[in-house]
Structure formats: structure tokens, C-alpha cells
Amino acid sequence: MRCALKPSDPAGDLPDRTAQRPPAPPAGPFSRLPHLWEERGAIGSDHDLGRALDRIAEAAASLTGAHHAAVALRDADGGGPGELITHGVSPGAAPPAGASLEMPIQVEGEVCGTLYVAGKGDGGEFGDGDRHLVRVLAAEAGLALSNARMHATARQRRRWIEGAASVTTALLAGPETRSTATHALTVVAEQGRELAEAATGAVLLPHAEGGMEVVAISTVLSEDVRTEAFHGWIPPASPVLHQLHAGLAVFSDDFAADPRSISPLSRHYGPTMLLPLRSNGRVLGALALCRMSGDRRFSHTERTLGTQFAAQAAVALVLVDRHRDRERLAVFEDRDRIARDLHDLVIQRLFATGMLLETARRKALLPEVQEGLGEAIDELDATIQEIRTAIIALQQGPSEAPPGLRTRVLRAAGAALGGRPSVQFVGPVDARVDERTGRELLAALDRALTSVAATSPPRVSVVVDTTATLLDGRRGVRLTVRSPDGSYPPVTWERPLDGRSGS
């Protein structure tokens, strides 16, 4: 539990009142009760904590006949001295000598400060009636603190709730607002930093070698610190990481000196929250919210709200991934439709046209007509092969997925020749060719295409055949690179499918 300590209105016109002597209290404790109820009504109707506590100090001095009264609050963490509101003496000045009376200020059983008076006007001691009056006023101070704390907590919760809602809205807004994965993580880091009033907000995701890596960051620190932190790494051996993987938040009042942190990035920060991003019991990553060394530590309420924000952000990130998957699926379905149309309509028509031309060539009497029809048939065959290559390219996986051998062959051929050559695949290439043989095939293809590109032939044909039979009778994979017009000698490369060297 924490005390709402900082009055929203400082001393105000306090110096003017401190120069005045308190009015003489009415004689007898019972005669002062009407004045006490009047002060209580005025204090209860004042929603400003600073003014309410100042009224309490003034009423305590007036009703007890004291020269000096003060409300001393503890700091926001319930530890040492915090705010001091005085009446009858300037802040920092020593209270007058003589009798004094102190009464604790409590909120829900927790001592949050002290109301005390000193220097009885008649030089005597404070009696039981004075003690009762001060006790009532201390209770009023506790109520004022409790109300201020509830209002502050409500405002704070509203800020965090609105911030979490804005994150979800931004992440699901659609591609027109760049709702990519990188953008989504940056939104979470920025919004978390602002809500926590932190110097740095960062999102960490699992690293390929273990540990977690900073993949998105928002900071008010220097560009050098930002550059160092971006892609910074928390090693797998870090106790902090073990706690995060267990789905537990990590809180530290001084991260630079915290023995649990072994990352060099922690040297820049003091109060820190490391919050797991969890969804369906699985830890997706972590959200780090860090304040500078010497800044106030995160309160219990801030820790609770930060944890809830991280949970909301994790759900939003999952929704973004699913939204992106739906968009990707729509693209694949469209590609599949185009590929089917190309195969079922275009290729079949071209093949039928080629059959008609072949029939016409056989019936032609003039040699030049037969030669012309033969060239036309060859062109149709090459066009059909190019369309099939385009169909294969349409059926490749997303660019961020690990590419198969088909995809790598198509990319290598296009990069070497600055266009899309005719590429034909025979058999289940990705299933039959292992990684080592695939690398050797790509190296051979690169050498062949580099030589072909130097001669600039009109067209290049690439065939990868996994149904080939080698000279020794074993099944193998054969790569053939040729130019249909014969301007470049064909290149053939072979390997057995069991990975051993072949011809």
C-alpha cells in the first residue's frame, strides 16, 4: 500500500498566514466542537489534497491554541520523510519550544504521516480535549489522503486502460497504417514507455541461440544508448531470463546493481519492470520498462497495471499475427487460382495449338513451310515451359519462410540473368535433394549461369531432374543448362541422391 503524498496545491498563500498569530481558542473543549464540525465540513468539501491538508494544519493550530502545526507525510514508498505542510512557522524553521502533541495519520491501518502541534499559546500543556481534537483532525487528514489516492489510482488505471486499447486499435488498424510485425512491436514499446513514465521501453523476443533479443525500442536517452540497446542480448544464463520463461514478472529498484541482471545494458537504468508477454500459457517475449538511476521506483499500482498492459499487448500481438496469416492465406489462394487458370486454360490452349501446328507441318509439302512451322512449335514449347516456371514461382512459400531448393534455384537463375529464364523441375525436388547436395547444385548452377550471362544468349533453359539415372545405374539428380538456339554449349552436372560423389 502506498500513500498519495504530493499535494496538488503547494503552500499557496502560506507565507501571509504564517505571519499572523493564531486566534485564541474558545474556552473549554466542548465549546470548540462547533468549530471542529465547521472545519471538518470545509475540509471534506475541498477536493484538492494540498488545500485540505493546509486547512487541517491551520485548524489544528487554531482549535488547540498552538503557535505551530504541521502535517508531515511519508514519501511515496512509505519510507522516509516526504511532504511537510506547516502553519504558524515557515517551512524548514525550527518549531517553537514548549509542549507538543503528535497524532499518526492512517489510511486503512497504514501510517502515512503525522499531524502535530507545538507551542501552546498560554505556555501550558496540551490536554485531553486538545488530544481529541487533533485525533479527529488526523482522521480527517487520513480520509483526505485516502480520497486523493483513490482518485489518483482511478486516473492512473484509466490512462493504462486507454493506452492498452489504443495499442490494440493501432495494431489491428490494417496495412494502411503499417501494421507489420515490426511496427506492432514498436507500438507496444512506445506506449508502454509513455504509460509507465519510463526512460526506455523495449520488446524482447527469443533469440536463435537462446536468451532474448531487443527487437523494438523506444527511448528518450541518447542515440548511442539506443544503438547499443537495439538487438542487445540477454544471455540464456541470466536469472532474469529464467524468471521470465517461467511467466513471472521481474521488478527491480536498481537494475544496474541488481545481481540477477548480467546484461551490460542494465548499467543505464534504475527502477525496472520486465514483464512477460504471455498468451495461452506460452511466453512470447518480454516488455522492459526502465527508468533512469535515481528516479522514483515503480509503485505497487504501477507494477500491477504494467503487468496487465503486457498481457493485453501479448493478446494484441497474437491477433496481429493471425490477421497477417489471414492476409497471407488470401494471397496464396489468389496465387493458386492464377496458377490453376494458367495451367488449365493457357497451357492447354497452347498445347492444342502446338498439336495443330505439328499436324500442319507433317502435311506441308514445301520444306520452308515445314521449317517455319517447326520453329513456331519450338517457340510454343518454350512458352509453355516459361508459363510452368511462373506457376512454380507462384506456388513458393512466403519470403520470410526458409526457402526450398525450388525457390533458391528460381532466385539464383533470375539474379544471374536479370530476368526469368525457363526453369523446369522434374520429380519432387525439395523432398529428394538433401541440403548438402542442394548447395552443390546451386554452386554448379551459379557457375553455369555466370558463363552463360557473359555470352548473352537469347534464352536459357534450366532443368533440375530428380528422376535421372546415372551411368552407374544409381538414381540421381541432374542439372542441365542450355541455350535453345545452340549458341552456348550445354552444361550438365550430376550427383547421386544418396549424397556420394557421382559423375
XYZ file of C-alpha atoms in Angstrom:
503
model
C 0.000 0.000 0.000
C 1.271 3.457 -0.844
C 0.307 6.902 0.332
C -0.735 9.629 -2.080
C 1.697 12.176 -0.871
C 2.252 15.043 -3.190
C -0.366 17.794 -2.657
C -1.567 19.231 -5.922
C -1.578 22.763 -4.472
C 1.593 23.773 -2.560
C 1.610 26.200 0.301
C -0.065 28.916 -1.803
C -0.669 31.934 0.398
C 1.024 30.216 3.355
C 3.625 32.982 3.998
C 0.850 35.505 4.543
C -0.841 33.335 7.158
C 2.356 32.340 8.926
C 2.906 35.967 9.865
C -0.361 36.002 11.796
C -0.808 34.675 15.313
C -3.475 32.013 15.597
C -6.728 33.246 17.067
C -7.304 32.457 20.716
C -9.207 29.190 21.050
C -12.591 29.193 22.682
C -12.549 28.293 26.351
C -13.179 24.599 27.159
C -13.079 21.557 24.872
C -16.830 21.258 24.382
C -17.147 24.861 23.284
C -14.698 24.083 20.456
C -16.770 21.257 18.965
C -18.907 23.508 16.708
C -15.708 24.977 15.292
C -14.374 21.450 14.761
C -17.502 20.341 12.824
C -17.319 23.502 10.759
C -13.696 22.810 9.884
C -14.483 19.181 9.088
C -17.229 20.273 6.690
C -14.876 22.699 4.945
C -12.103 20.097 4.720
C -14.424 17.384 3.389
C -15.788 19.631 0.650
C -12.305 20.538 -0.623
C -11.211 18.034 -3.284
C -7.704 19.482 -3.555
C -5.351 17.496 -1.318
C -2.912 20.353 -0.761
C -5.592 22.790 0.340
C -7.296 20.156 2.500
C -4.084 19.341 4.392
C -3.282 23.032 4.768
C -6.756 23.574 6.274
C -6.133 20.706 8.688
C -2.842 22.210 9.883
C -4.487 25.627 10.293
C -7.491 24.142 12.146
C -5.198 22.150 14.456
C -3.328 25.297 15.427
C -6.494 27.335 15.821
C -8.502 24.810 17.843
C -5.666 23.864 20.210
C -4.248 27.358 20.579
C -0.846 26.232 19.274
C 1.728 28.528 17.712
C 2.780 25.833 15.285
C 1.041 22.943 13.465
C 2.281 20.687 10.696
C 1.264 17.722 8.564
C 4.340 15.570 7.865
C 3.762 12.899 5.241
C 5.899 9.921 4.424
C 7.337 9.549 0.931
C 5.596 7.653 -1.847
C 7.238 4.372 -0.825
C 6.173 4.612 2.793
C 9.746 5.192 3.949
C 11.477 8.409 4.969
C 10.166 11.957 5.195
C 8.070 13.324 2.380
C 5.901 16.425 2.123
C 5.741 18.848 5.047
C 2.834 21.270 5.326
C 3.197 23.778 8.169
C 1.155 26.501 9.799
C 2.491 29.161 12.145
C 6.139 28.833 11.098
C 7.912 28.908 7.737
C 8.845 25.506 6.280
C 12.291 24.462 7.437
C 12.245 26.708 10.511
C 12.539 25.086 13.921
C 9.217 24.721 15.764
C 8.781 26.773 18.919
C 9.928 25.315 22.201
C 7.403 24.062 24.697
C 4.701 21.436 24.799
C 3.931 19.408 21.671
C 1.358 16.864 20.629
C 1.609 14.292 17.812
C -1.033 12.066 16.220
C -0.446 9.493 13.452
C -2.286 9.869 10.144
C -3.505 6.475 8.986
C -5.059 5.174 5.791
C -6.619 1.723 6.089
C -4.417 0.917 9.066
C -1.194 2.135 7.448
C 0.606 5.107 8.984
C 1.132 7.599 6.180
C 2.222 10.618 8.180
C 1.876 12.640 11.373
C -0.184 15.646 12.484
C 1.473 17.541 15.280
C 1.106 20.825 17.096
C 3.614 22.645 19.305
C 3.873 25.772 21.453
C 0.705 26.169 23.491
C -0.433 29.780 23.360
C -0.735 30.128 27.144
C 2.551 28.347 27.712
C 0.816 25.340 29.283
C 0.419 21.713 28.303
C -1.959 20.212 25.767
C -4.861 18.493 27.487
C -7.159 15.577 26.699
C -9.513 17.862 24.807
C -6.649 19.024 22.592
C -5.633 15.422 22.033
C -9.183 14.508 20.983
C -9.359 17.424 18.560
C -6.019 16.563 16.992
C -7.060 12.893 16.714
C -10.224 13.902 14.831
C -8.251 16.160 12.506
C -5.676 13.412 11.901
C -8.542 11.115 10.908
C -9.749 13.825 8.504
C -6.245 14.001 7.039
C -6.342 10.218 6.551
C -9.670 10.497 4.731
C -8.298 13.269 2.514
C -5.267 11.130 1.675
C -7.447 8.085 1.007
C -9.742 10.040 -1.329
C -6.777 11.566 -3.147
C -5.186 8.142 -3.514
C -8.375 6.626 -4.907
C -8.789 9.453 -7.410
C -5.131 9.209 -8.446
C -5.377 5.429 -8.820
C -8.565 5.741 -10.851
C -6.935 8.279 -13.184
C -3.865 6.087 -13.493
C -5.909 2.979 -14.257
C -7.899 4.896 -16.858
C -4.657 6.003 -18.553
C -3.334 2.451 -18.718
C -6.648 1.046 -19.932
C -6.920 3.699 -22.634
C -3.283 3.073 -23.561
C -3.849 -0.666 -23.908
C -6.944 -0.014 -26.014
C -5.010 2.353 -28.271
C -2.329 -0.319 -28.768
C -4.938 -2.867 -29.838
C -6.571 -0.320 -32.154
C -3.240 0.641 -33.727
C -2.163 -2.956 -34.232
C -5.430 -4.030 -35.844
C -5.888 -0.884 -37.933
C -4.752 -2.612 -41.105
C -1.917 -2.429 -43.622
C -2.643 1.202 -44.474
C -1.137 2.111 -41.093
C 1.848 -0.207 -41.448
C 0.558 -2.846 -39.059
C 3.513 -5.106 -39.741
C 5.172 -7.202 -37.051
C 7.971 -4.665 -36.577
C 5.520 -1.793 -36.342
C 3.379 -3.723 -33.854
C 6.314 -4.288 -31.516
C 7.365 -0.644 -31.757
C 3.844 0.491 -30.839
C 3.925 -1.701 -27.726
C 7.342 -0.341 -26.693
C 6.370 3.308 -27.224
C 3.007 3.093 -25.500
C 4.411 1.134 -22.559
C 7.198 3.674 -22.032
C 4.784 6.608 -22.051
C 2.295 4.984 -19.691
C 4.993 3.942 -17.217
C 6.689 7.365 -17.427
C 9.899 5.475 -18.120
C 13.046 6.435 -19.968
C 13.050 3.315 -22.143
C 10.515 0.789 -23.318
C 11.695 -2.281 -25.219
C 10.237 -5.507 -26.549
C 12.386 -8.625 -26.362
C 11.805 -11.842 -28.309
C 13.546 -15.227 -28.110
C 16.970 -15.336 -29.783
C 18.035 -18.127 -32.122
C 20.962 -19.005 -29.824
C 18.893 -18.826 -26.652
C 18.193 -15.861 -24.441
C 16.196 -12.855 -25.586
C 16.990 -10.054 -28.007
C 15.754 -6.452 -28.104
C 13.786 -6.195 -31.351
C 11.919 -2.917 -30.763
C 12.837 0.048 -28.579
C 11.510 3.486 -27.641
C 13.766 5.683 -25.520
C 14.433 9.279 -24.541
C 18.115 8.523 -23.998
C 20.907 9.298 -26.427
C 21.217 7.731 -29.841
C 24.350 5.901 -28.685
C 22.410 4.174 -25.916
C 19.605 3.340 -28.332
C 22.043 1.868 -30.858
C 23.681 -0.229 -28.164
C 20.350 -1.465 -26.811
C 18.783 -2.329 -30.181
C 19.454 -6.019 -30.854
C 21.027 -6.204 -27.399
C 21.024 -9.699 -25.936
C 20.074 -11.155 -22.576
C 22.112 -14.381 -22.354
C 20.420 -17.699 -21.538
C 22.256 -17.941 -18.204
C 20.617 -14.784 -16.839
C 18.454 -15.402 -13.724
C 16.150 -12.711 -15.091
C 15.536 -14.844 -18.163
C 14.721 -17.927 -16.099
C 12.075 -15.942 -14.242
C 10.586 -14.569 -17.466
C 10.435 -18.012 -19.073
C 8.506 -19.159 -16.020
C 5.925 -16.466 -16.797
C 6.893 -14.300 -13.803
C 7.483 -10.558 -13.877
C 10.824 -9.157 -12.716
C 10.865 -5.958 -10.645
C 13.995 -4.126 -9.582
C 14.535 -0.804 -7.810
C 18.090 -0.513 -9.162
C 18.677 -2.649 -12.235
C 22.294 -1.528 -12.615
C 23.173 -3.011 -9.213
C 20.787 -5.970 -9.359
C 22.775 -9.242 -9.141
C 20.099 -11.013 -11.194
C 20.993 -8.985 -14.284
C 24.170 -9.967 -16.122
C 23.453 -7.947 -19.266
C 25.628 -4.852 -19.845
C 22.507 -2.948 -20.908
C 21.338 -2.769 -17.279
C 24.043 -0.264 -16.312
C 21.952 2.617 -17.709
C 18.866 2.021 -15.567
C 17.480 2.145 -12.053
C 13.851 1.136 -11.385
C 12.884 -1.506 -13.951
C 9.988 -3.788 -14.818
C 10.495 -6.824 -17.039
C 7.065 -8.175 -17.895
C 6.428 -11.460 -19.740
C 4.301 -11.313 -22.883
C 2.150 -14.406 -22.430
C -0.651 -15.938 -24.448
C -2.355 -19.262 -23.734
C 0.302 -20.126 -21.185
C 3.154 -19.571 -23.656
C 5.771 -16.844 -23.161
C 6.141 -14.990 -26.470
C 8.700 -12.470 -25.235
C 9.053 -9.693 -22.674
C 8.345 -5.973 -22.271
C 11.050 -3.964 -20.474
C 10.113 -0.612 -18.887
C 13.145 1.146 -17.387
C 13.614 4.413 -15.512
C 16.871 6.240 -15.008
C 19.021 5.626 -11.947
C 17.777 7.810 -9.107
C 14.204 8.073 -10.436
C 11.322 7.041 -8.223
C 10.696 3.353 -8.087
C 7.581 1.760 -9.549
C 4.690 1.694 -7.118
C 2.602 -1.377 -6.398
C -0.200 0.033 -8.571
C 2.179 0.723 -11.466
C 3.540 -2.809 -11.280
C 0.038 -4.256 -11.368
C -1.051 -2.027 -14.253
C 2.164 -2.748 -16.172
C 1.596 -6.493 -15.841
C -1.971 -6.134 -17.098
C -0.785 -3.966 -20.013
C 1.781 -6.607 -21.009
C -0.912 -9.289 -21.000
C -3.146 -7.109 -23.191
C -0.254 -6.331 -25.542
C 0.560 -10.039 -25.895
C -3.026 -10.769 -26.935
C -2.878 -7.909 -29.438
C 0.364 -9.260 -30.923
C -1.216 -12.686 -31.337
C -4.190 -11.081 -33.077
C -1.839 -9.208 -35.397
C -0.078 -12.465 -36.297
C -3.407 -14.128 -37.062
C -4.543 -11.119 -39.069
C -1.311 -11.267 -41.077
C -1.751 -15.021 -41.565
C -5.247 -14.431 -42.957
C -3.895 -11.829 -45.364
C -1.099 -14.188 -46.417
C -3.592 -17.010 -46.909
C -5.691 -14.752 -49.127
C -2.591 -14.016 -51.236
C -1.777 -17.720 -51.538
C -5.339 -18.546 -52.525
C -5.183 -15.860 -55.204
C -1.850 -17.197 -56.456
C -3.245 -20.714 -56.527
C -6.217 -19.533 -58.568
C -3.917 -17.775 -61.045
C -1.726 -20.869 -61.289
C -4.745 -23.088 -61.969
C -6.007 -20.679 -64.614
C -2.606 -20.623 -66.287
C -2.389 -24.390 -66.275
C -5.961 -25.243 -67.173
C -6.573 -22.524 -69.740
C -3.385 -21.068 -71.170
C -1.126 -24.134 -71.269
C -3.849 -26.434 -72.583
C -4.701 -23.975 -75.367
C -1.059 -23.548 -76.271
C -0.591 -27.311 -76.266
C -3.631 -27.756 -78.512
C -2.286 -25.057 -80.822
C 1.059 -26.833 -80.918
C -0.654 -30.106 -81.886
C -2.437 -28.353 -84.746
C 0.827 -26.874 -85.959
C 2.526 -30.260 -85.722
C -0.236 -31.778 -87.877
C 0.101 -28.922 -90.357
C 3.877 -29.410 -90.534
C 3.516 -33.077 -91.430
C 1.069 -32.204 -94.204
C 3.107 -29.332 -95.559
C 4.785 -30.004 -98.917
C 7.259 -27.153 -99.080
C 10.424 -27.537 -96.933
C 10.448 -23.844 -95.950
C 6.890 -24.152 -94.624
C 7.830 -27.199 -92.600
C 10.850 -25.363 -91.172
C 8.763 -22.311 -90.235
C 6.123 -24.442 -88.546
C 8.856 -26.309 -86.646
C 10.233 -23.035 -85.319
C 6.756 -21.952 -84.264
C 6.264 -25.261 -82.437
C 9.610 -24.822 -80.639
C 8.555 -21.324 -79.586
C 5.270 -22.670 -78.223
C 7.137 -25.366 -76.292
C 9.446 -22.732 -74.788
C 6.471 -20.515 -73.911
C 4.733 -23.426 -72.196
C 7.873 -24.098 -70.161
C 8.115 -20.449 -69.116
C 4.499 -20.451 -68.005
C 5.151 -23.571 -65.955
C 8.129 -21.809 -64.367
C 5.838 -18.890 -63.493
C 3.337 -21.314 -61.947
C 6.075 -22.825 -59.785
C 7.145 -19.341 -58.668
C 3.558 -18.511 -57.691
C 3.404 -21.628 -55.555
C 6.504 -20.810 -53.497
C 6.167 -20.084 -49.763
C 6.361 -16.643 -48.106
C 9.621 -14.747 -48.355
C 10.254 -14.977 -44.595
C 9.932 -18.785 -44.593
C 13.076 -20.920 -45.101
C 13.240 -21.320 -48.899
C 13.294 -24.752 -50.504
C 15.568 -25.794 -53.322
C 12.985 -24.895 -55.975
C 12.773 -21.332 -54.649
C 16.550 -20.982 -54.413
C 17.022 -22.215 -57.979
C 14.468 -19.731 -59.289
C 16.069 -16.868 -57.335
C 19.579 -17.784 -58.464
C 18.532 -18.031 -62.118
C 16.682 -14.714 -62.032
C 19.535 -12.911 -60.248
C 22.218 -14.199 -62.624
C 20.396 -13.390 -65.854
C 18.447 -10.315 -64.793
C 15.169 -11.895 -65.780
C 13.216 -15.130 -65.536
C 14.796 -17.944 -67.519
C 12.951 -21.120 -68.431
C 13.277 -23.430 -65.402
C 11.865 -26.957 -65.358
C 11.687 -29.249 -62.326
C 11.226 -32.978 -62.749
C 10.255 -35.015 -59.697
C 9.887 -33.943 -56.041
C 12.967 -31.731 -55.900
C 12.556 -30.403 -52.344
C 11.814 -33.864 -50.946
C 14.596 -35.839 -52.639
C 17.575 -33.474 -52.625
C 19.309 -33.068 -49.253
C 20.854 -29.830 -48.049
C 24.444 -30.672 -48.966
C 23.605 -31.803 -52.492
C 21.357 -28.783 -52.874
C 24.237 -26.426 -52.050
C 26.473 -28.186 -54.586
C 23.737 -27.950 -57.230
C 23.298 -24.214 -56.609
C 27.063 -23.666 -56.879
C 27.125 -25.513 -60.218
C 24.124 -23.523 -61.419
C 25.813 -20.269 -60.452
C 28.972 -21.167 -62.395
C 26.971 -22.180 -65.475
C 24.738 -19.090 -65.457
C 27.720 -16.776 -64.950
C 29.294 -18.176 -68.108
C 26.001 -18.003 -69.986
C 25.371 -14.410 -68.967
C 28.744 -13.413 -70.441
C 27.643 -14.578 -73.887
C 24.153 -13.020 -73.576
C 22.155 -15.766 -75.340
C 18.554 -15.003 -76.298
C 17.125 -17.653 -73.993
C 18.404 -20.060 -71.336
C 16.775 -23.301 -70.286
C 17.432 -24.792 -66.818
C 16.290 -28.338 -65.974
C 16.580 -29.932 -62.493
C 15.700 -33.623 -62.809
C 15.499 -35.815 -59.685
C 14.357 -38.879 -61.656
C 17.601 -39.196 -63.620
C 19.553 -42.478 -63.840
C 23.327 -42.066 -63.630
C 25.883 -44.062 -65.656
C 26.420 -46.494 -62.775
C 22.682 -47.198 -62.603
C 22.005 -45.263 -59.419
C 19.220 -42.730 -59.085
C 20.475 -39.183 -59.063
C 19.773 -35.527 -59.644
C 20.842 -33.927 -62.914
C 21.183 -30.211 -63.627
C 21.177 -29.166 -67.279
C 21.743 -25.604 -68.504
C 21.473 -24.944 -72.246
C 20.528 -22.298 -74.753
C 17.789 -23.495 -77.154
C 19.418 -21.827 -80.137
C 22.676 -23.712 -79.602
C 24.764 -20.558 -79.138
C 26.160 -21.921 -75.876
C 27.279 -25.498 -75.252
C 25.076 -27.288 -72.695
C 26.322 -27.747 -69.113
C 25.428 -30.901 -67.218
C 26.025 -31.595 -63.515
C 25.051 -34.827 -61.725
C 25.074 -36.245 -58.225
C 23.640 -39.449 -56.732
C 20.699 -38.874 -54.436
C 22.433 -40.675 -51.564
C 24.878 -37.747 -51.323
C 28.013 -39.576 -52.569
C 30.041 -38.172 -55.417
C 28.987 -39.039 -58.908
C 29.986 -38.144 -62.427
